[in-house]
Amino acid sequence: MSSPPPPGRPGGLADAGGTVGRAAVGATIAFATLIAVGQLLAGLGLLLIKGYGLWSWVKIGLLTALLSLRAEVLATVEGPPILRTATDATTIQARFVPMALTIGFLWLAARAGRRAARVGTPRSALAAAGLSAAGAAVPVAILAAAVATLVTLSFPALGLRIQVDAAGAALWAGTLAATGAAAGAYMEAAHGRPSAAALRGGITAYGWALGLVLVGVFVVATLEPTVTRAYVDGLAGLGPGGGLLFGAHLLATPAQSTLLLAPASGSYLEIVGEGSILRLCPWRLVGSGAAGATFLPAPLQLTPSLWLLSAVPGVAAMLGGRRAAAGTGVTGGRAAGLGVAAGSVFASLVVVVGWFAALRFSSGLLPGRVIWVHPAWVRTALAALAWGVAGGALGAWLAGRAYEEPGLPRPTSA
């Protein structure tokens, strides 16, 4: 009888190939699902606006899917009515992320990574994560580049032509697929380890933060009916186009929550051109720099109900710390340490995803040529870390207390 192949030999190579292959298939399905959702949304747009043909709406659906993967739009403005003379021309680069679709894609990619990690017995959790990331990234990057070449939209009445940066689409699609698959594979392969628990807790905290900010915005909208009515009336005045804008706003609500986490944590969100222009601080709008001082000479105090959002980072971090420690059996200082690790993951996500979701516009039509809307990086990182560490430690410590309480003695029979 022959003995089974040692690890790292034929059996190990087969396991590695199976992990890569399963991750590739799962990520391809995730990308295809994203494209299908984009087409469904485009179909709704076709029902609302009749001015464009079916093929144009198909390309708009593809564009929506690529935007969720952080692709950059290249819009060439060739003349009137946007520009005053037909001889003028400029290119606008814009980045807008409908992050609801991004989250769905990452969730599917993570599930693909989890399934891939179950193939064979990987040498380590990091190896499973690396193999899954490689398997997921390559096909998705190729598909994204191919789809980007199809997205060329022309609007002669507006003097506008829209394309997608194919190289950027491939880079970011592959990166996101790899990130989701690697995270899923690592949490599957390292199940039961403190590192996986901390990662799961940090992701849970960030998910809670996005959801709680969204709930808080709805509460504020309820408490400020005048502003909400103006928003609704403005959309209604645009006719079917207002419906499309509202749909785009819904898809972008996670990105909105991501950016609002900066002022909610005690930092600020800023609009930057050649220098800082405006800052959204907790909770007031402040002009900064020469352009900002001209536009907004005095700070504008916003509604006090926005202070409800300032409780979100601490509550979310506490829930994430509790999730990290739940089921591990650790207590006391070890539980608190696990919560601190989860809070650190949460703080990292606040900064990284804030950078990912930041709005960007670049054009010769704009002062300073590049306009960014993003968090103040250093201050946001420090504020998120403070909330994450404190809230995560408290939540994990509370979860660990359940294991410290002695159980009731069982009755014995004579």
Short mmCIF file of C-alpha atoms in Angstrom, two decimals:
data_model
loop_
_atom_site.label_atom_id
_atom_site.label_comp_id
_atom_site.label_asym_id
_atom_site.label_seq_id
_atom_site.Cartn_x
_atom_site.Cartn_y
_atom_site.Cartn_z
CA MET A 1 0.00 0.00 0.00
CA SER A 2 1.23 3.50 -0.78
CA SER A 3 1.27 6.21 1.87
CA PRO A 4 -0.45 9.56 1.24
CA PRO A 5 1.74 12.27 -0.28
CA PRO A 6 3.50 14.47 2.28
CA PRO A 7 2.41 18.07 2.67
CA GLY A 8 3.73 20.37 -0.01
CA ARG A 9 4.09 17.54 -2.56
CA PRO A 10 1.50 16.49 -5.16
CA GLY A 11 -1.36 16.53 -2.66
CA GLY A 12 -0.34 19.96 -1.39
CA LEU A 13 -0.07 21.34 -4.92
CA ALA A 14 -3.48 19.93 -5.75
CA ASP A 15 -4.94 21.59 -2.67
CA ALA A 16 -3.34 24.90 -3.66
CA GLY A 17 -4.68 24.63 -7.19
CA GLY A 18 -8.11 23.78 -5.86
CA THR A 19 -8.08 26.80 -3.55
CA VAL A 20 -7.06 29.12 -6.38
CA GLY A 21 -9.59 27.62 -8.77
CA ARG A 22 -12.50 27.77 -6.36
CA ALA A 23 -11.68 31.37 -5.45
CA ALA A 24 -11.51 32.26 -9.15
CA VAL A 25 -14.90 30.70 -9.86
CA GLY A 26 -16.51 32.32 -6.82
CA ALA A 27 -15.10 35.78 -7.62
CA THR A 28 -16.21 35.48 -11.24
CA ILE A 29 -19.73 34.67 -10.04
CA ALA A 30 -19.57 37.69 -7.71
CA PHE A 31 -18.58 39.95 -10.62
CA ALA A 32 -21.30 38.50 -12.85
CA THR A 33 -23.84 39.11 -10.08
CA LEU A 34 -22.69 42.72 -9.79
CA ILE A 35 -23.11 43.18 -13.54
CA ALA A 36 -26.60 41.63 -13.38
CA VAL A 37 -27.63 44.01 -10.57
CA GLY A 38 -26.30 46.93 -12.62
CA GLN A 39 -28.44 45.82 -15.56
CA LEU A 40 -31.49 45.51 -13.33
CA LEU A 41 -30.99 49.08 -12.12
CA ALA A 42 -30.50 50.23 -15.70
CA GLY A 43 -33.79 48.56 -16.60
CA LEU A 44 -35.52 50.65 -13.96
CA GLY A 45 -33.91 53.74 -15.49
CA LEU A 46 -35.19 52.71 -18.92
CA LEU A 47 -38.73 52.61 -17.52
CA LEU A 48 -38.33 56.11 -16.04
CA ILE A 49 -36.60 57.89 -18.92
CA LYS A 50 -37.49 57.07 -22.51
CA GLY A 51 -34.99 59.31 -24.28
CA TYR A 52 -32.20 56.73 -24.67
CA GLY A 53 -32.11 53.36 -26.39
CA LEU A 54 -31.73 49.92 -24.84
CA TRP A 55 -28.02 49.63 -25.66
CA SER A 56 -27.31 52.97 -23.97
CA TRP A 57 -29.00 51.77 -20.80
CA VAL A 58 -27.05 48.50 -20.95
CA LYS A 59 -23.84 50.55 -20.97
CA ILE A 60 -25.16 52.71 -18.12
CA GLY A 61 -25.72 49.50 -16.13
CA LEU A 62 -22.15 48.41 -16.85
CA LEU A 63 -20.92 51.86 -15.82
CA THR A 64 -22.81 51.61 -12.52
CA ALA A 65 -21.18 48.25 -11.76
CA LEU A 66 -17.70 49.59 -12.55
CA LEU A 67 -18.25 52.72 -10.47
CA SER A 68 -18.94 50.50 -7.45
CA LEU A 69 -15.45 49.04 -7.95
CA ARG A 70 -13.92 52.55 -7.82
CA ALA A 71 -13.44 52.96 -11.55
CA GLU A 72 -12.79 56.51 -12.69
CA VAL A 73 -15.05 58.24 -15.22
CA LEU A 74 -13.48 60.27 -18.02
CA ALA A 75 -16.02 62.78 -19.35
CA THR A 76 -15.04 64.82 -22.41
CA VAL A 77 -17.01 68.07 -22.71
CA GLU A 78 -16.82 69.16 -26.33
CA GLY A 79 -19.03 72.24 -26.53
CA PRO A 80 -22.40 73.74 -25.66
CA PRO A 81 -24.53 73.76 -23.66
CA ILE A 82 -22.00 72.90 -20.94
CA LEU A 83 -19.27 75.00 -22.58
CA ARG A 84 -20.01 78.34 -24.15
CA THR A 85 -18.29 77.73 -27.48
CA ALA A 86 -18.07 74.60 -29.56
CA THR A 87 -14.32 75.05 -30.00
CA ASP A 88 -13.63 74.61 -26.31
CA ALA A 89 -13.07 71.11 -24.95
CA THR A 90 -12.01 69.73 -21.62
CA THR A 91 -11.81 66.38 -19.87
CA ILE A 92 -13.36 65.87 -16.46
CA GLN A 93 -12.18 62.98 -14.29
CA ALA A 94 -14.65 62.00 -11.60
CA ARG A 95 -14.85 59.30 -8.95
CA PHE A 96 -18.17 58.47 -7.31
CA VAL A 97 -18.70 55.16 -5.50
CA PRO A 98 -22.19 53.62 -5.18
CA MET A 99 -20.94 51.70 -2.17
CA ALA A 100 -24.07 49.65 -1.53
CA LEU A 101 -23.04 47.61 -4.58
CA THR A 102 -19.43 47.52 -3.41
CA ILE A 103 -20.45 45.96 -0.09
CA GLY A 104 -22.53 43.33 -1.87
CA PHE A 105 -19.59 42.46 -4.13
CA LEU A 106 -17.18 42.20 -1.19
CA TRP A 107 -19.62 39.96 0.69
CA LEU A 108 -19.85 37.59 -2.28
CA ALA A 109 -16.06 37.63 -2.73
CA ALA A 110 -15.60 36.83 0.99
CA ARG A 111 -17.96 33.87 0.67
CA ALA A 112 -15.92 32.68 -2.29
CA GLY A 113 -12.78 32.95 -0.15
CA ARG A 114 -14.38 30.95 2.66
CA ARG A 115 -15.33 28.18 0.26
CA ALA A 116 -11.87 28.21 -1.28
CA ALA A 117 -10.21 27.87 2.15
CA ARG A 118 -12.14 24.64 2.77
CA VAL A 119 -10.33 22.90 -0.10
CA GLY A 120 -7.76 20.51 1.38
CA THR A 121 -5.67 21.50 4.38
CA PRO A 122 -3.69 24.69 3.80
CA ARG A 123 -0.35 25.06 5.55
CA SER A 124 -1.46 28.27 7.21
CA ALA A 125 -4.32 30.73 7.29
CA LEU A 126 -2.11 33.30 5.56
CA ALA A 127 -1.40 30.83 2.76
CA ALA A 128 -5.11 30.19 2.31
CA ALA A 129 -5.74 33.94 2.22
CA GLY A 130 -2.95 34.54 -0.30
CA LEU A 131 -4.04 31.74 -2.64
CA SER A 132 -7.67 32.88 -2.48
CA ALA A 133 -6.67 36.48 -3.17
CA ALA A 134 -4.64 35.50 -6.21
CA GLY A 135 -7.39 33.28 -7.56
CA ALA A 136 -10.03 35.97 -7.16
CA ALA A 137 -8.04 38.95 -8.42
CA VAL A 138 -6.94 37.78 -11.86
CA PRO A 139 -10.25 36.84 -13.52
CA VAL A 140 -12.11 39.81 -12.03
CA ALA A 141 -9.42 42.25 -13.20
CA ILE A 142 -9.54 40.84 -16.73
CA LEU A 143 -13.34 40.94 -16.83
CA ALA A 144 -13.45 44.50 -15.49
CA ALA A 145 -11.00 45.70 -18.15
CA ALA A 146 -13.06 44.01 -20.87
CA VAL A 147 -16.32 45.50 -19.61
CA ALA A 148 -14.74 48.97 -19.35
CA THR A 149 -13.96 48.95 -23.08
CA LEU A 150 -17.70 48.64 -23.78
CA VAL A 151 -18.64 51.72 -21.77
CA THR A 152 -18.56 54.64 -24.19
CA LEU A 153 -21.58 56.90 -23.87
CA SER A 154 -22.20 59.88 -26.15
CA PHE A 155 -24.73 62.66 -25.48
CA PRO A 156 -24.56 64.99 -28.51
CA ALA A 157 -27.25 67.31 -27.16
CA LEU A 158 -25.02 68.02 -24.15
CA GLY A 159 -21.72 67.97 -26.03
CA LEU A 160 -20.65 65.17 -23.65
CA ARG A 161 -18.81 61.88 -24.09
CA ILE A 162 -18.25 59.46 -21.20
CA GLN A 163 -15.69 56.67 -20.94
CA VAL A 164 -14.13 54.59 -18.16
CA ASP A 165 -10.44 54.24 -17.36
CA ALA A 166 -9.98 50.54 -18.21
CA ALA A 167 -6.63 50.18 -16.44
CA GLY A 168 -7.98 51.73 -13.24
CA ALA A 169 -11.10 49.58 -13.42
CA ALA A 170 -9.00 46.42 -13.73
CA LEU A 171 -6.69 47.45 -10.89
CA TRP A 172 -9.45 48.27 -8.42
CA ALA A 173 -11.72 45.39 -9.38
CA GLY A 174 -8.88 42.93 -8.86
CA THR A 175 -7.86 44.59 -5.60
CA LEU A 176 -11.38 44.47 -4.17
CA ALA A 177 -11.89 40.86 -5.24
CA ALA A 178 -8.58 39.90 -3.65
CA THR A 179 -9.39 41.79 -0.43
CA GLY A 180 -12.80 40.18 -0.01
CA ALA A 181 -11.58 36.68 -0.84
CA ALA A 182 -8.52 36.98 1.41
CA ALA A 183 -10.58 38.19 4.36
CA GLY A 184 -13.11 35.39 3.96
CA ALA A 185 -10.42 32.72 3.54
CA TYR A 186 -8.45 33.94 6.54
CA MET A 187 -11.45 33.99 8.85
CA GLU A 188 -12.37 30.48 7.69
CA ALA A 189 -8.87 29.00 8.00
CA ALA A 190 -8.04 30.80 11.27
CA HIS A 191 -11.41 30.15 12.88
CA GLY A 192 -11.06 30.09 16.67
CA ARG A 193 -7.83 32.10 16.74
CA PRO A 194 -7.65 35.56 18.35
CA SER A 195 -6.55 37.18 15.08
CA ALA A 196 -9.64 35.95 13.25
CA ALA A 197 -11.86 37.01 16.14
CA ALA A 198 -10.33 40.50 16.13
CA LEU A 199 -10.79 40.81 12.37
CA ARG A 200 -14.39 39.68 12.62
CA GLY A 201 -15.03 42.08 15.48
CA GLY A 202 -13.51 45.04 13.62
CA ILE A 203 -15.56 44.35 10.51
CA THR A 204 -18.69 43.96 12.66
CA ALA A 205 -17.98 47.30 14.34
CA TYR A 206 -17.59 49.03 11.00
CA GLY A 207 -20.79 47.52 9.67
CA TRP A 208 -22.64 48.72 12.76
CA ALA A 209 -21.14 52.18 12.32
CA LEU A 210 -22.39 52.50 8.74
CA GLY A 211 -25.84 51.28 9.71
CA LEU A 212 -26.13 53.50 12.78
CA VAL A 213 -25.06 56.60 10.86
CA LEU A 214 -27.72 55.84 8.26
CA VAL A 215 -30.36 55.43 10.97
CA GLY A 216 -29.17 58.66 12.55
CA VAL A 217 -29.51 60.53 9.25
CA PHE A 218 -33.10 59.32 8.91
CA VAL A 219 -33.82 60.45 12.47
CA VAL A 220 -32.33 63.87 11.74
CA ALA A 221 -34.38 64.08 8.54
CA THR A 222 -37.50 63.40 10.60
CA LEU A 223 -36.57 66.08 13.13
CA GLU A 224 -35.88 68.61 10.36
CA PRO A 225 -39.00 68.44 8.17
CA THR A 226 -38.31 71.76 6.43
CA VAL A 227 -34.96 70.63 5.06
CA THR A 228 -36.33 67.22 4.16
CA ARG A 229 -39.25 68.79 2.30
CA ALA A 230 -36.87 71.02 0.33
CA TYR A 231 -34.85 67.93 -0.65
CA VAL A 232 -37.96 66.03 -1.76
CA ASP A 233 -39.36 69.02 -3.65
CA GLY A 234 -36.05 69.55 -5.41
CA LEU A 235 -36.00 65.95 -6.63
CA ALA A 236 -39.67 66.09 -7.65
CA GLY A 237 -38.99 69.21 -9.68
CA LEU A 238 -36.53 67.28 -11.85
CA GLY A 239 -39.18 64.81 -12.99
CA PRO A 240 -37.92 61.31 -13.88
CA GLY A 241 -34.34 62.54 -13.49
CA GLY A 242 -35.06 63.23 -9.83
CA GLY A 243 -35.97 59.58 -9.39
CA LEU A 244 -32.61 58.57 -10.87
CA LEU A 245 -30.76 60.97 -8.59
CA PHE A 246 -32.61 59.59 -5.57
CA GLY A 247 -31.66 56.06 -6.63
CA ALA A 248 -28.03 57.11 -6.97
CA HIS A 249 -28.21 58.68 -3.50
CA LEU A 250 -29.56 55.43 -2.05
CA LEU A 251 -26.74 53.44 -3.64
CA ALA A 252 -24.23 55.91 -2.23
CA THR A 253 -25.61 55.98 1.34
CA PRO A 254 -22.83 53.71 2.69
CA ALA A 255 -20.27 56.12 1.20
CA GLN A 256 -22.16 59.00 2.80
CA SER A 257 -22.06 57.18 6.15
CA THR A 258 -18.36 56.50 5.69
CA LEU A 259 -17.57 60.18 5.19
CA LEU A 260 -19.83 61.29 8.04
CA LEU A 261 -17.91 59.03 10.43
CA ALA A 262 -15.13 61.64 10.41
CA PRO A 263 -17.13 64.46 12.07
CA ALA A 264 -19.05 61.89 14.14
CA SER A 265 -15.76 60.74 15.67
CA GLY A 266 -14.71 64.31 16.51
CA SER A 267 -12.59 64.96 13.42
CA TYR A 268 -13.78 66.79 10.31
CA LEU A 269 -14.62 66.26 6.67
CA GLU A 270 -13.00 68.70 4.28
CA ILE A 271 -13.39 69.92 0.73
CA VAL A 272 -9.95 70.57 -0.74
CA GLY A 273 -8.86 72.28 -3.94
CA GLU A 274 -5.48 74.04 -4.14
CA GLY A 275 -5.95 74.30 -0.38
CA SER A 276 -8.67 73.63 2.13
CA ILE A 277 -12.00 75.24 1.14
CA LEU A 278 -14.67 74.01 3.55
CA ARG A 279 -14.71 71.83 6.65
CA LEU A 280 -17.61 69.91 8.13
CA CYS A 281 -16.79 69.79 11.82
CA PRO A 282 -19.01 68.45 14.60
CA TRP A 283 -21.48 69.94 13.79
CA ARG A 284 -20.84 73.13 11.88
CA LEU A 285 -19.63 74.15 8.44
CA VAL A 286 -16.49 76.28 8.44
CA GLY A 287 -14.85 78.11 5.54
CA SER A 288 -11.07 77.75 5.42
CA GLY A 289 -8.52 79.29 3.11
CA ALA A 290 -9.14 82.23 0.82
CA ALA A 291 -11.81 80.48 -1.27
CA GLY A 292 -13.63 79.17 1.79
CA ALA A 293 -13.57 82.51 3.59
CA THR A 294 -15.10 84.18 0.53
CA PHE A 295 -17.79 81.53 0.18
CA LEU A 296 -18.57 81.21 3.90
CA PRO A 297 -17.21 84.15 5.93
CA ALA A 298 -18.62 82.93 9.27
CA PRO A 299 -19.10 79.36 10.59
CA LEU A 300 -22.55 77.94 9.90
CA GLN A 301 -23.99 76.08 12.88
CA LEU A 302 -25.92 73.00 11.80
CA THR A 303 -28.90 71.44 13.50
CA PRO A 304 -28.16 70.22 17.06
CA SER A 305 -29.84 66.90 16.25
CA LEU A 306 -26.71 65.93 14.30
CA TRP A 307 -24.98 65.41 17.64
CA LEU A 308 -26.85 62.10 17.76
CA LEU A 309 -24.30 60.82 15.23
CA SER A 310 -21.44 61.51 17.64
CA ALA A 311 -22.47 58.48 19.71
CA VAL A 312 -22.06 56.13 16.75
CA PRO A 313 -18.28 55.36 16.83
CA GLY A 314 -18.27 54.40 20.51
CA VAL A 315 -21.42 52.28 20.29
CA ALA A 316 -20.24 50.54 17.12
CA ALA A 317 -16.81 49.80 18.59
CA MET A 318 -18.40 48.37 21.73
CA LEU A 319 -20.62 46.07 19.67
CA GLY A 320 -17.61 45.00 17.62
CA GLY A 321 -15.58 44.26 20.74
CA ARG A 322 -18.45 42.19 22.11
CA ARG A 323 -18.61 40.25 18.84
CA ALA A 324 -14.87 39.62 18.93
CA ALA A 325 -14.94 38.15 22.44
CA ALA A 326 -18.23 36.26 22.11
CA GLY A 327 -17.72 32.51 22.05
CA THR A 328 -13.97 32.64 22.69
CA GLY A 329 -14.16 31.90 26.42
CA VAL A 330 -11.58 34.60 27.25
CA THR A 331 -12.18 36.85 30.26
CA GLY A 332 -10.76 39.90 32.00
CA GLY A 333 -7.66 41.45 30.50
CA ARG A 334 -7.45 38.94 27.65
CA ALA A 335 -10.98 39.78 26.57
CA ALA A 336 -10.23 43.50 26.76
CA GLY A 337 -7.08 42.97 24.71
CA LEU A 338 -9.11 41.19 22.06
CA GLY A 339 -11.50 44.16 22.06
CA VAL A 340 -8.58 46.57 21.63
CA ALA A 341 -7.42 44.57 18.60
CA ALA A 342 -10.93 44.64 17.12
CA GLY A 343 -11.13 48.39 17.78
CA SER A 344 -7.83 48.88 15.96
CA VAL A 345 -9.23 47.03 12.94
CA PHE A 346 -12.30 49.27 13.14
CA ALA A 347 -10.14 52.42 13.18
CA SER A 348 -8.16 51.16 10.18
CA LEU A 349 -11.37 50.59 8.25
CA VAL A 350 -12.62 54.10 9.08
CA VAL A 351 -9.53 55.58 7.44
CA VAL A 352 -9.06 53.15 4.55
CA VAL A 353 -12.71 53.04 3.51
CA GLY A 354 -12.95 56.82 3.97
CA TRP A 355 -10.13 57.15 1.45
CA PHE A 356 -11.82 54.61 -0.84
CA ALA A 357 -15.16 56.45 -0.79
CA ALA A 358 -13.77 59.99 -1.07
CA LEU A 359 -15.29 62.03 -3.89
CA ARG A 360 -12.88 63.38 -6.48
CA PHE A 361 -13.38 65.77 -9.39
CA SER A 362 -10.63 66.91 -11.72
CA SER A 363 -11.20 69.43 -14.50
CA GLY A 364 -9.88 72.60 -16.04
CA LEU A 365 -13.33 74.05 -15.35
CA LEU A 366 -12.79 73.87 -11.58
CA PRO A 367 -10.60 76.19 -9.48
CA GLY A 368 -7.53 74.29 -8.40
CA ARG A 369 -8.30 71.67 -11.07
CA VAL A 370 -8.71 68.89 -8.46
CA ILE A 371 -11.48 68.94 -5.86
CA TRP A 372 -11.49 66.30 -3.12
CA VAL A 373 -14.08 65.58 -0.45
CA HIS A 374 -12.40 63.44 2.19
CA PRO A 375 -11.79 63.12 5.95
CA ALA A 376 -8.89 64.88 7.66
CA TRP A 377 -6.64 61.84 7.63
CA VAL A 378 -4.43 62.09 10.72
CA ARG A 379 -7.06 63.54 13.02
CA THR A 380 -9.66 61.00 11.85
CA ALA A 381 -7.25 58.12 12.36
CA LEU A 382 -6.45 59.21 15.92
CA ALA A 383 -10.09 59.86 16.81
CA ALA A 384 -11.26 56.54 15.36
CA LEU A 385 -8.47 54.71 17.17
CA ALA A 386 -9.44 56.30 20.48
CA TRP A 387 -13.10 55.34 20.05
CA GLY A 388 -12.19 51.89 18.75
CA VAL A 389 -9.82 51.02 21.58
CA ALA A 390 -12.08 52.33 24.35
CA GLY A 391 -15.32 50.96 22.94
CA GLY A 392 -13.82 47.67 21.81
CA ALA A 393 -12.18 47.00 25.18
CA LEU A 394 -15.41 47.78 27.04
CA GLY A 395 -17.56 45.62 24.77
CA ALA A 396 -15.18 42.66 24.94
CA TRP A 397 -14.81 42.98 28.73
CA LEU A 398 -18.59 42.93 29.13
CA ALA A 399 -18.80 39.85 26.91
CA GLY A 400 -16.06 38.15 28.92
CA ARG A 401 -17.89 38.73 32.21
CA ALA A 402 -20.40 36.05 31.27
CA TYR A 403 -17.65 33.43 31.54
CA GLU A 404 -16.54 34.62 34.98
CA GLU A 405 -19.85 33.99 36.72
CA PRO A 406 -19.89 30.57 38.40
CA GLY A 407 -22.60 28.19 37.33
CA LEU A 408 -25.19 26.89 39.79
CA PRO A 409 -24.32 23.59 41.46
CA ARG A 410 -26.07 20.62 39.98
CA PRO A 411 -28.25 18.55 42.36
CA THR A 412 -26.85 15.14 43.19
CA SER A 413 -28.87 12.02 43.79
CA ALA A 414 -28.46 10.01 46.96
#
